[in-house]
PDB file of C-alpha atoms in Angstrom:
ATOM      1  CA  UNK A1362      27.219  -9.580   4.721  1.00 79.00           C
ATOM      2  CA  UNK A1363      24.833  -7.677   6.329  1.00 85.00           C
ATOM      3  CA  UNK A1364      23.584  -6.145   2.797  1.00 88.00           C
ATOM      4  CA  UNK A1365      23.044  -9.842   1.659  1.00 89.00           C
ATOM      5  CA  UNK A1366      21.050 -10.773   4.722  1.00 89.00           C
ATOM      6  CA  UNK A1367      18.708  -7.859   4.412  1.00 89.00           C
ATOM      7  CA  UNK A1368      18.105  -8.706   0.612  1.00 90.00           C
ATOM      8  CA  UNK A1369      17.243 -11.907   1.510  1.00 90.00           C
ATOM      9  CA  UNK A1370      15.338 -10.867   4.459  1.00 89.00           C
ATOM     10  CA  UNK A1371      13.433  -8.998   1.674  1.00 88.00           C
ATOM     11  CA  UNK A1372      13.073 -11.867  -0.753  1.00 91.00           C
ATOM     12  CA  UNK A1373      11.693 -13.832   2.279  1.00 91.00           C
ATOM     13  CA  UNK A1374       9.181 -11.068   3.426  1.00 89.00           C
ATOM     14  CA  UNK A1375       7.970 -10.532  -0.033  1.00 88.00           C
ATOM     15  CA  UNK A1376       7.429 -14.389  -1.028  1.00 92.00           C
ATOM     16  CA  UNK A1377       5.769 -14.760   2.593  1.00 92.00           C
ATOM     17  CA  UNK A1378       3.184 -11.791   1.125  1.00 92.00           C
ATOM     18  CA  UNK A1379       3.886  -9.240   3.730  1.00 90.00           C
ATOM     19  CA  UNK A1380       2.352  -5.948   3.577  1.00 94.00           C
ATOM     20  CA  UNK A1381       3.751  -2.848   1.715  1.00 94.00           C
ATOM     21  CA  UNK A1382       4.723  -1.327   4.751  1.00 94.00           C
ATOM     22  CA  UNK A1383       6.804  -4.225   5.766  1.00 94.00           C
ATOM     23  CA  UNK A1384       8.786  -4.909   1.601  1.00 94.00           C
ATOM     24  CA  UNK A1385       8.804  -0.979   2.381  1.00 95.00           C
ATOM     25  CA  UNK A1386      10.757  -0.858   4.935  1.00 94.00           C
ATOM     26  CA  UNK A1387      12.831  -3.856   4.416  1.00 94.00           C
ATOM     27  CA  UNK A1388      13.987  -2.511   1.258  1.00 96.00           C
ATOM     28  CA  UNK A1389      14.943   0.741   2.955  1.00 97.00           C
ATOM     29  CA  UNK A1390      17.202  -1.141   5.292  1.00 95.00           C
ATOM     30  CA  UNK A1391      18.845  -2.437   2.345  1.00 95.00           C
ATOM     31  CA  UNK A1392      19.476   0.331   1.070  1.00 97.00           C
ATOM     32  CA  UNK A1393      20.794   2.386   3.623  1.00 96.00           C
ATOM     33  CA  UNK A1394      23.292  -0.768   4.473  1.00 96.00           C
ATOM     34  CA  UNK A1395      24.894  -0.286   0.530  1.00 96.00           C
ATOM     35  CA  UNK A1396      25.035   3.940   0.922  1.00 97.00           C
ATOM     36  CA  UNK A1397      26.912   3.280   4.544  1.00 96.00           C
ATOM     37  CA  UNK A1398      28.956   0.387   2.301  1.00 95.00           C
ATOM     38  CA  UNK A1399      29.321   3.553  -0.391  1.00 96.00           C
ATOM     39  CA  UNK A1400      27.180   1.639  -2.893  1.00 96.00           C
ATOM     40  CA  UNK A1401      25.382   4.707  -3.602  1.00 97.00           C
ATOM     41  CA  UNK A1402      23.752   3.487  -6.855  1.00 97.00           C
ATOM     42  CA  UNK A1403      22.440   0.387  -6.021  1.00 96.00           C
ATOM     43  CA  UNK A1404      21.561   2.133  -2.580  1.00 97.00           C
ATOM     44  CA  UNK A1405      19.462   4.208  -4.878  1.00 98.00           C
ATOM     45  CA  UNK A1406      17.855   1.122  -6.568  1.00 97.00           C
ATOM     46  CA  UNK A1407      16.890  -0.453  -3.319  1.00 97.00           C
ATOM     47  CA  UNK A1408      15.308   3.130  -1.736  1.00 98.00           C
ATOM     48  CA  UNK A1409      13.309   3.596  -4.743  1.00 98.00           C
ATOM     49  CA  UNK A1410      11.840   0.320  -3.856  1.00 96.00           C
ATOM     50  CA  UNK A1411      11.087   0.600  -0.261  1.00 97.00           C
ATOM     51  CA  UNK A1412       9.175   3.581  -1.736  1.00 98.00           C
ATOM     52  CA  UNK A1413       7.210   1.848  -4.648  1.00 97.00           C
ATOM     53  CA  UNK A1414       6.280  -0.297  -1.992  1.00 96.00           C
ATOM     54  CA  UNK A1415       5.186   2.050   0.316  1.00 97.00           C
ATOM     55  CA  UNK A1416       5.728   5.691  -0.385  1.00 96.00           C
ATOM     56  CA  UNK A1417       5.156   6.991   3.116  1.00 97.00           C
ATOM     57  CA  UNK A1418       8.745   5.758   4.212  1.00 97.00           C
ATOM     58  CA  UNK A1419       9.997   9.306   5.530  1.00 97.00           C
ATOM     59  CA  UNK A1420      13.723   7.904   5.930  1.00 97.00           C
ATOM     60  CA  UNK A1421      13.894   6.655   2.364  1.00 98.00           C
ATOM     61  CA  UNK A1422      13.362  10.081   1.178  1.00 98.00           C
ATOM     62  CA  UNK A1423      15.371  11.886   3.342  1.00 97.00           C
ATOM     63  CA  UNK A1424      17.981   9.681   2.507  1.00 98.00           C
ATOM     64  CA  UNK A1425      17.690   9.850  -1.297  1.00 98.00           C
ATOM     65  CA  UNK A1426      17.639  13.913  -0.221  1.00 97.00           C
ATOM     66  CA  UNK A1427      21.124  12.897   1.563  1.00 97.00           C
ATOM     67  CA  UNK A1428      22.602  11.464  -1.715  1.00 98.00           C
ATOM     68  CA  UNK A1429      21.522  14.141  -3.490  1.00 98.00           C
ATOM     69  CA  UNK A1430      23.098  16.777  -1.173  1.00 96.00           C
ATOM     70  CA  UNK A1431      26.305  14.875  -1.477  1.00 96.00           C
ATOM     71  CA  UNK A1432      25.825  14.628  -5.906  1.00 96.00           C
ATOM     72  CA  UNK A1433      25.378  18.842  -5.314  1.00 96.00           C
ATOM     73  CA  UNK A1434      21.953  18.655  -6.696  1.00 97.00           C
ATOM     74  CA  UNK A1435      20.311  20.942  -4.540  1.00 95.00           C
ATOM     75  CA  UNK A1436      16.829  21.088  -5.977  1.00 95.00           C
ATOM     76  CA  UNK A1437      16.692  16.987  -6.016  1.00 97.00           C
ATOM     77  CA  UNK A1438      17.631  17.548  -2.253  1.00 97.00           C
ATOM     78  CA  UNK A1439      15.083  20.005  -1.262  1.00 97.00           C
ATOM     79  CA  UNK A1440      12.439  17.857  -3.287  1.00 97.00           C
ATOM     80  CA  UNK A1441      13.475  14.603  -1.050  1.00 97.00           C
ATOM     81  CA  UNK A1442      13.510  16.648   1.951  1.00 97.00           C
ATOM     82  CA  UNK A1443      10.472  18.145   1.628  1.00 97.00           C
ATOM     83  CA  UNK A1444       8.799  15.052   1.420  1.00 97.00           C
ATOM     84  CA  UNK A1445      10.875  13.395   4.429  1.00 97.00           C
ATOM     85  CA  UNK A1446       9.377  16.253   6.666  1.00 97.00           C
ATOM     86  CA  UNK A1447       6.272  16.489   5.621  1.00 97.00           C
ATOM     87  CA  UNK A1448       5.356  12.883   6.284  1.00 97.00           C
ATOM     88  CA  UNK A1449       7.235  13.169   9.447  1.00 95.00           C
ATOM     89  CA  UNK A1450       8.327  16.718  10.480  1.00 92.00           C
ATOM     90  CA  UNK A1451      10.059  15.047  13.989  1.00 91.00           C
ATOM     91  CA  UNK A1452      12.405  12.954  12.343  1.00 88.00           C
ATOM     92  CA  UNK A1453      15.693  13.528  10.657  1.00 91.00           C
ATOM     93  CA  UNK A1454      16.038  17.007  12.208  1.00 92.00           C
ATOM     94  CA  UNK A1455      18.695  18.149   9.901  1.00 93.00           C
ATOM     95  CA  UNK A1456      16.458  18.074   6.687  1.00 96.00           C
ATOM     96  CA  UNK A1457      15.056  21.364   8.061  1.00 96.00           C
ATOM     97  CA  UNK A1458      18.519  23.120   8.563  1.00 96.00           C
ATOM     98  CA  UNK A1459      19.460  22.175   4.854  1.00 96.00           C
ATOM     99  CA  UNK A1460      16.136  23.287   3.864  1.00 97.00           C
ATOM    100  CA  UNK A1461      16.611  26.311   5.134  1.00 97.00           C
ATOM    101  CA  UNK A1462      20.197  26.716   4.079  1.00 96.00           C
ATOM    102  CA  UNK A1463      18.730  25.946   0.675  1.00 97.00           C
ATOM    103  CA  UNK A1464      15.877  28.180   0.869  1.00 97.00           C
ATOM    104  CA  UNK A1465      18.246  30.964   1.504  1.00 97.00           C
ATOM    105  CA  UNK A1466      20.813  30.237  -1.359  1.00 95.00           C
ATOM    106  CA  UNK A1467      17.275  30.521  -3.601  1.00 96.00           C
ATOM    107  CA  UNK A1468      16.400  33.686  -2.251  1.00 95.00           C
ATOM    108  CA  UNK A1469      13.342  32.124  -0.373  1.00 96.00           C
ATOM    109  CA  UNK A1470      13.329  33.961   2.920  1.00 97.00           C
ATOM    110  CA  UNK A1471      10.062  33.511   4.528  1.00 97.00           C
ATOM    111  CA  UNK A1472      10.769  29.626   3.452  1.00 97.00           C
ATOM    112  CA  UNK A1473      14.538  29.595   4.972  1.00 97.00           C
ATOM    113  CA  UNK A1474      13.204  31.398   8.039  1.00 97.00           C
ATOM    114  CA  UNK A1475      10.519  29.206   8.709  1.00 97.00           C
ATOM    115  CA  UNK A1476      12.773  26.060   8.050  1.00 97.00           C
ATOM    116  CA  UNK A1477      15.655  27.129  10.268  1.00 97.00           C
ATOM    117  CA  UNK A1478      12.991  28.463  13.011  1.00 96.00           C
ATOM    118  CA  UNK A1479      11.184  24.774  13.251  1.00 96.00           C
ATOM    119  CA  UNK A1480      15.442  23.590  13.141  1.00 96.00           C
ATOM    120  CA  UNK A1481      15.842  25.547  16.213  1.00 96.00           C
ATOM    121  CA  UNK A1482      12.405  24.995  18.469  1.00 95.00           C
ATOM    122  CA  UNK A1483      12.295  21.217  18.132  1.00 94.00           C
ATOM    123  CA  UNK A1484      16.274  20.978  18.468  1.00 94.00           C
ATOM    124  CA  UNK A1485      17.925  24.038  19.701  1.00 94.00           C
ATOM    125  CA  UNK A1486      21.608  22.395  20.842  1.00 94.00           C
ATOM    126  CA  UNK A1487      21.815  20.059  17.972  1.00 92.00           C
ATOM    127  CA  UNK A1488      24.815  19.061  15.350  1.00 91.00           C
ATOM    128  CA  UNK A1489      23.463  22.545  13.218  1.00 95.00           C
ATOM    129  CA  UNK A1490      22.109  24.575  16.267  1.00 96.00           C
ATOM    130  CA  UNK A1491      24.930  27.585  15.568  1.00 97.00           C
ATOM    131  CA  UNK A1492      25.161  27.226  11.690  1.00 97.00           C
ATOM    132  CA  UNK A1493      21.318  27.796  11.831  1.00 97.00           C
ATOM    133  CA  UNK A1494      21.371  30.703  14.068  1.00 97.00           C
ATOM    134  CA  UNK A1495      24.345  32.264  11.829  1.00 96.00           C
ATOM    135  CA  UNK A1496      21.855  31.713   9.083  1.00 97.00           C
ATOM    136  CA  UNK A1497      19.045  33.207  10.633  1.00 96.00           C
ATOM    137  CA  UNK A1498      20.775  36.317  11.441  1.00 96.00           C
ATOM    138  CA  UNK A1499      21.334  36.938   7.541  1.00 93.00           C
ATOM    139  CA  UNK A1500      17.770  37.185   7.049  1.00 92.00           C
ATOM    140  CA  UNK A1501      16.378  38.905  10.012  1.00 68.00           C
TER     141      UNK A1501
END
């Protein structure tokens, strides 16, 4: 129901000639409803939206970078994540611990280490906080 209502909600706010970052948005919550309803392809189709409206939507790339992660396509990850902390390094705090996990696997050191540092200095007792250190300790 609540996918339905969010499309509509869209519909609405796109006939009504709302502003990109409003469609953008909008569209994102759409999406995220059908990947949490593991309707990961037409999740897809709705997050690419929210970011052809407005490609500034930090969550809708993080959260393409999420369904990457989960398809195993690392580099399609990183690219998403990269993108979701760079427009907003606060948010989604795990993007930087899978960064850095990725930046390790790739033999990126000074990337990993810089990844996994900002991980642990903005959120030092989070859901990654020992995984990260464990990481770190590989590369010091």
């Amino acid at each position: 129901d609540a996918v339905a209502e969010l499309a509509r909600a869209h519909g609405m706010a796109q006939g009504n000639g709302e502003p990109p970052r409003v469609l953008g948005r909008a569209a994102y919550w759409t999406g995220r409803a059908l990947y949490l309803d593991d309707k990961v392809s037409r999740a897809i189709e709705w997050l690419a939206r929210a970011l052809d409206h407005d490609g500034s939507l930090a969550d809708a790339h993080y959260l393409l970078g999420q369904i990457a992660y989960e398809a195993q396509s690392p580099d399609r990850m990183a690219s998403r994540f990269e993108k979701a902390v760079a427009l907003d390094p606060a948010g989604n705090p795990s993007a930087w611990f899978f960064l850095g996990e990725h930046y390790l696997n790739t033999g990126r050191d000074a990337q990993a280490r810089a990844a996994l540092q900002t991980y642990l200095e903005r959120w030092p007792e989070s859901d990654f906080s020992t995984d990260a250190r464990e990481l770190l300790a590989k590369i010091r």
